[in-house]
CSV table of C-alpha atoms in Angstrom, one decimal:
chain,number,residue,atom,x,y,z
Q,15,UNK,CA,-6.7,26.4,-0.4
Q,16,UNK,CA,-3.3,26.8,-0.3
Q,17,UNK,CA,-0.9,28.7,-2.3
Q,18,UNK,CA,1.7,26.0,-1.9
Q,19,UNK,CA,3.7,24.8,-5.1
Q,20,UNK,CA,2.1,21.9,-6.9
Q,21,UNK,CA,4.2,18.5,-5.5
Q,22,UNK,CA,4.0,14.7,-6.5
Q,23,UNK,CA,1.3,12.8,-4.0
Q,24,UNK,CA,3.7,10.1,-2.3
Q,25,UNK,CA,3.2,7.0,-4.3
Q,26,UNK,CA,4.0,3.1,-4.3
Q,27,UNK,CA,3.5,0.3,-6.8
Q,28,UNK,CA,4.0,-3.6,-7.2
Q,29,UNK,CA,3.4,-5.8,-10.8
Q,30,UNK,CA,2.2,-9.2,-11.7
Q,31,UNK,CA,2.4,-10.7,-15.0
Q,32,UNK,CA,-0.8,-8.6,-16.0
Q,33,UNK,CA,-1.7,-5.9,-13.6
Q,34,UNK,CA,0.0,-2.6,-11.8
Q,35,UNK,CA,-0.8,-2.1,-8.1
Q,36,UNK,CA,-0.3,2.0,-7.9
Q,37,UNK,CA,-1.0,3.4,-4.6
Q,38,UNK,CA,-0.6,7.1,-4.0
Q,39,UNK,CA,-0.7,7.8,-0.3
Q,40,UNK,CA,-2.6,11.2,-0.2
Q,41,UNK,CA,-6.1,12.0,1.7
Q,42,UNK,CA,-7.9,13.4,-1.1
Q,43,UNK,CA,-11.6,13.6,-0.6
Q,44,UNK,CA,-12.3,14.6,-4.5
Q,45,UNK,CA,-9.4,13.4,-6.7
Q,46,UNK,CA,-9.0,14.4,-10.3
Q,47,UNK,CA,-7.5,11.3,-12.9
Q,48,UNK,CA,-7.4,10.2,-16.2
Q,49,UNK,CA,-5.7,7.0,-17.8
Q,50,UNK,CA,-4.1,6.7,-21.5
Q,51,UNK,CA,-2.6,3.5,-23.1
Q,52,UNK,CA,1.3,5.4,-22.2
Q,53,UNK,CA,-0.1,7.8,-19.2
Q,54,UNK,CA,-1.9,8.5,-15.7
Q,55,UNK,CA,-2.6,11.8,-14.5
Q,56,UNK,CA,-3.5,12.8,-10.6
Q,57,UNK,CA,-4.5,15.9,-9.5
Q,58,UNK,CA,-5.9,16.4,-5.8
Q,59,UNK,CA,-5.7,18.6,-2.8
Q,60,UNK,CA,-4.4,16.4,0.3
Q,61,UNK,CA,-5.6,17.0,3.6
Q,62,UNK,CA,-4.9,18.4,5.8
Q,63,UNK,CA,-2.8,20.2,5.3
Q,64,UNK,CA,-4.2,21.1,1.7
Q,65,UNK,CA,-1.3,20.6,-0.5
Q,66,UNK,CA,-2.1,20.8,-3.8
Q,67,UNK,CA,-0.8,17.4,-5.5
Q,68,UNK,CA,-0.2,16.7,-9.3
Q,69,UNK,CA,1.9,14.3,-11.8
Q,70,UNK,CA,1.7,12.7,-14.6
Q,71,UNK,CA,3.1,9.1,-14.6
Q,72,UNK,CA,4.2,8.0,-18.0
Q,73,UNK,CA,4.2,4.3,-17.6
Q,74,UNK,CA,7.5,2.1,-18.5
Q,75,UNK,CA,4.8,0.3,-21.2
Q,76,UNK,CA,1.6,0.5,-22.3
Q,77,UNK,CA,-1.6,0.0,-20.4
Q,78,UNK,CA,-5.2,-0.6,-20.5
Q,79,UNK,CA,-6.9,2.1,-19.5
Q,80,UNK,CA,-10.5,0.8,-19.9
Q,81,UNK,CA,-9.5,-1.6,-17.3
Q,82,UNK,CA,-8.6,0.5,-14.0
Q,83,UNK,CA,-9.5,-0.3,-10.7
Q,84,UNK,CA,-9.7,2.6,-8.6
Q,85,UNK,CA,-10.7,2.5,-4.6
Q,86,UNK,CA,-10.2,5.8,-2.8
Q,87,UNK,CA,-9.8,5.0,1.5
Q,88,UNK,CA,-10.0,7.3,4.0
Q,89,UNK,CA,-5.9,7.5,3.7
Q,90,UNK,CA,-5.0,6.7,0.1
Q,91,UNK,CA,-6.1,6.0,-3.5
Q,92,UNK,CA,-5.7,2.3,-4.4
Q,93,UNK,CA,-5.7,1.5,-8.6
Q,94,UNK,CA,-5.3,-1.8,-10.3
Q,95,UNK,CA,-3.9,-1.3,-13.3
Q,96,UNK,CA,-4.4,-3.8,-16.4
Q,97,UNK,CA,-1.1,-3.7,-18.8
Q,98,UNK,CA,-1.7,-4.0,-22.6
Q,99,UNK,CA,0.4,-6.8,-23.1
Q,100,UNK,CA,-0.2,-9.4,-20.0
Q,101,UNK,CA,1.5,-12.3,-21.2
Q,102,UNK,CA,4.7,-10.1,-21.3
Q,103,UNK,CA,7.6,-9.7,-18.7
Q,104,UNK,CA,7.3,-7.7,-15.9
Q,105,UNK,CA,8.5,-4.1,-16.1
Q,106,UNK,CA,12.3,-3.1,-15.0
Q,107,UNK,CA,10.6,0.1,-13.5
Q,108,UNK,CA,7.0,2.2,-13.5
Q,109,UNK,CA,8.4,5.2,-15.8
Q,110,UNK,CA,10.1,5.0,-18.7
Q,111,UNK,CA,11.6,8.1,-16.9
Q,112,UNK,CA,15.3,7.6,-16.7
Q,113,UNK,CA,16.2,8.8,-12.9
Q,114,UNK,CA,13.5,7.1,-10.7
Q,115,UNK,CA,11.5,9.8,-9.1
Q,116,UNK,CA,11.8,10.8,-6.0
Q,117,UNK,CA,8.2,10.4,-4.8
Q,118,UNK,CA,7.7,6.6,-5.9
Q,119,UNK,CA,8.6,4.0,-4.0
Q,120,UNK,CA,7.9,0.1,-4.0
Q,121,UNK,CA,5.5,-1.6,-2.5
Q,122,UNK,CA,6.5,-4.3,-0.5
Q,123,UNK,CA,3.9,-5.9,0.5
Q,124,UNK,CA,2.6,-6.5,-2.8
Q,125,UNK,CA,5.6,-6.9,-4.7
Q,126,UNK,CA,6.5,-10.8,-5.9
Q,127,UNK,CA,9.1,-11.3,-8.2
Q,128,UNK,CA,8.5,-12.9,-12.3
Q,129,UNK,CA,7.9,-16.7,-12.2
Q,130,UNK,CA,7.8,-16.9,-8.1
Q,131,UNK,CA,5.8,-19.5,-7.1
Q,132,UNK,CA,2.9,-17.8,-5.5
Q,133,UNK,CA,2.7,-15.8,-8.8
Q,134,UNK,CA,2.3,-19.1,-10.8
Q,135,UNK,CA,-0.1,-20.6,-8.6
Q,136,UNK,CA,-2.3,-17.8,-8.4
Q,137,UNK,CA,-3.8,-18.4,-12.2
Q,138,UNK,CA,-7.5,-17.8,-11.5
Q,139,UNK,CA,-8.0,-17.6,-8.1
Q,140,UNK,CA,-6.2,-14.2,-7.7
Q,141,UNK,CA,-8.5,-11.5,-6.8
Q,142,UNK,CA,-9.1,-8.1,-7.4
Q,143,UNK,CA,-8.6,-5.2,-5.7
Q,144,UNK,CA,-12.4,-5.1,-5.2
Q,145,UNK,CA,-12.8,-8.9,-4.0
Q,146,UNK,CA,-10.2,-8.2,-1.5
Q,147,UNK,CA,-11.5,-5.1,0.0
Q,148,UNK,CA,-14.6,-6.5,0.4
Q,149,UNK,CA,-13.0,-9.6,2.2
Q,150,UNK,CA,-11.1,-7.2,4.3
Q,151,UNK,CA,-14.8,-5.4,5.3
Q,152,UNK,CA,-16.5,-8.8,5.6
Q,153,UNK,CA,-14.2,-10.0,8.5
Q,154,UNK,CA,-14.1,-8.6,11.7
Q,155,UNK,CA,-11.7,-8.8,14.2
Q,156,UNK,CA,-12.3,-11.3,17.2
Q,157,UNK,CA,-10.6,-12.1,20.3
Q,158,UNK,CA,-12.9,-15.0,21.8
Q,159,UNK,CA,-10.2,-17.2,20.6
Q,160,UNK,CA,-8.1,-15.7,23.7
Q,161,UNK,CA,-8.2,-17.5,26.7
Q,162,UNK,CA,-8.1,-15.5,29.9
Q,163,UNK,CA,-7.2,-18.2,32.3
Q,164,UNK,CA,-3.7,-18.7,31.0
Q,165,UNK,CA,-0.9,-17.2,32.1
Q,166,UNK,CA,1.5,-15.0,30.5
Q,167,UNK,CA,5.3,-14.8,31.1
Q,168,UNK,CA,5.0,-11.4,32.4
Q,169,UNK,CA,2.2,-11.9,34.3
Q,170,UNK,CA,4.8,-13.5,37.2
Q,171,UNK,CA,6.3,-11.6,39.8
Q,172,UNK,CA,10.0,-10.6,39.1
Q,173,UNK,CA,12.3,-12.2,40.8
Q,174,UNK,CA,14.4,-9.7,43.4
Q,175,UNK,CA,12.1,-7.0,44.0
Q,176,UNK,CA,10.2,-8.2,47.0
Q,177,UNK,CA,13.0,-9.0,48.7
Q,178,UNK,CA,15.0,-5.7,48.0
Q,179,UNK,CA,12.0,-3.9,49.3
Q,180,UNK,CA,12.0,-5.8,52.5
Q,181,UNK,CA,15.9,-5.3,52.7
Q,182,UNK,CA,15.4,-1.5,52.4
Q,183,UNK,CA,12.9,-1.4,54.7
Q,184,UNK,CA,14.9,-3.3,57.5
Q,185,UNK,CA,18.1,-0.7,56.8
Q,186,UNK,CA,16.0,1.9,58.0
């Protein structure tokens, strides 16, 4: 183990109307947390380079912490997050911290903003974290769709290089 100071696991997050999407992007094979209505605390050792990881979020609102998704990956620890009040307005930030911290970023690829479309629509047809992992595990990747016979753009010859070649060769 090492004797490293104790640092913040690099994290990301997103919000819909009622959940959190908190990722915290550390390999951490046996993770220690606990949620409160205001609170989440991590603690971990990351591999590999064995960095001991800890911090405790204290969340912008409160939360329900009998209703936490948690999915740990080979790369990072996934939780869905229920908030207390889910017919509320999204959150101006995670923390009610007042500098944002350092280690937190957004997520992107999750993030949609109050009363977008996509949100609206989703109603009950949104799924979990769960449902979507397992979708993700269900499909497989397949390339028969492909087809072999066509032609790509740089598949032809470039233009100019034959002919230099030749025109070298006769110089000589």
């Amino acid at each position: 183990m090492s004797t490293d100071a104790v640092v913040p696991p690099p994290a990301i997050w997103a919000q819909r109307n009622d959940v959190i999407y908190l990722t915290l992007n550390v390999e951490c094979p046996d993770p220690t947390f606990k949620f409160t209505p205001d609170t989440m605390y991590f603690k971990g050792i990351g591999l590999p380079e064995k960095k001991n990881h800890e911090v405790t979020i204290n969340f912008y609102n409160k939360i329900n912490p009998d209703k936490v998704i948690s999915k740990n990956t080979s790369r990072c620890i996934e939780f869905v997050i229920a908030k207390a009040d889910t017919k509320g307005p999204y959150w101006p930030k995670l923390t009610v911290d007042k500098n944002k911290p350092h280690w937190l970023k957004v997520d992107f690829n999750r993030w949609k903003d109050e009363g977008s479309d996509d949100e609206t629509n989703e109603g009950d047809n949104a799924m979990s974290l769960e449902d979507m992992l397992r979708q993700a595990n269900d499909s497989k990747l397949s390339f028969d769709d492909l087809d072999d016979d066509q032609e790509d753009s740089d598949d032809e010859a470039m233009p100019g290089l034959t002919e230099d070649k030749d025109e070298n060769e006769d110089k000589k």
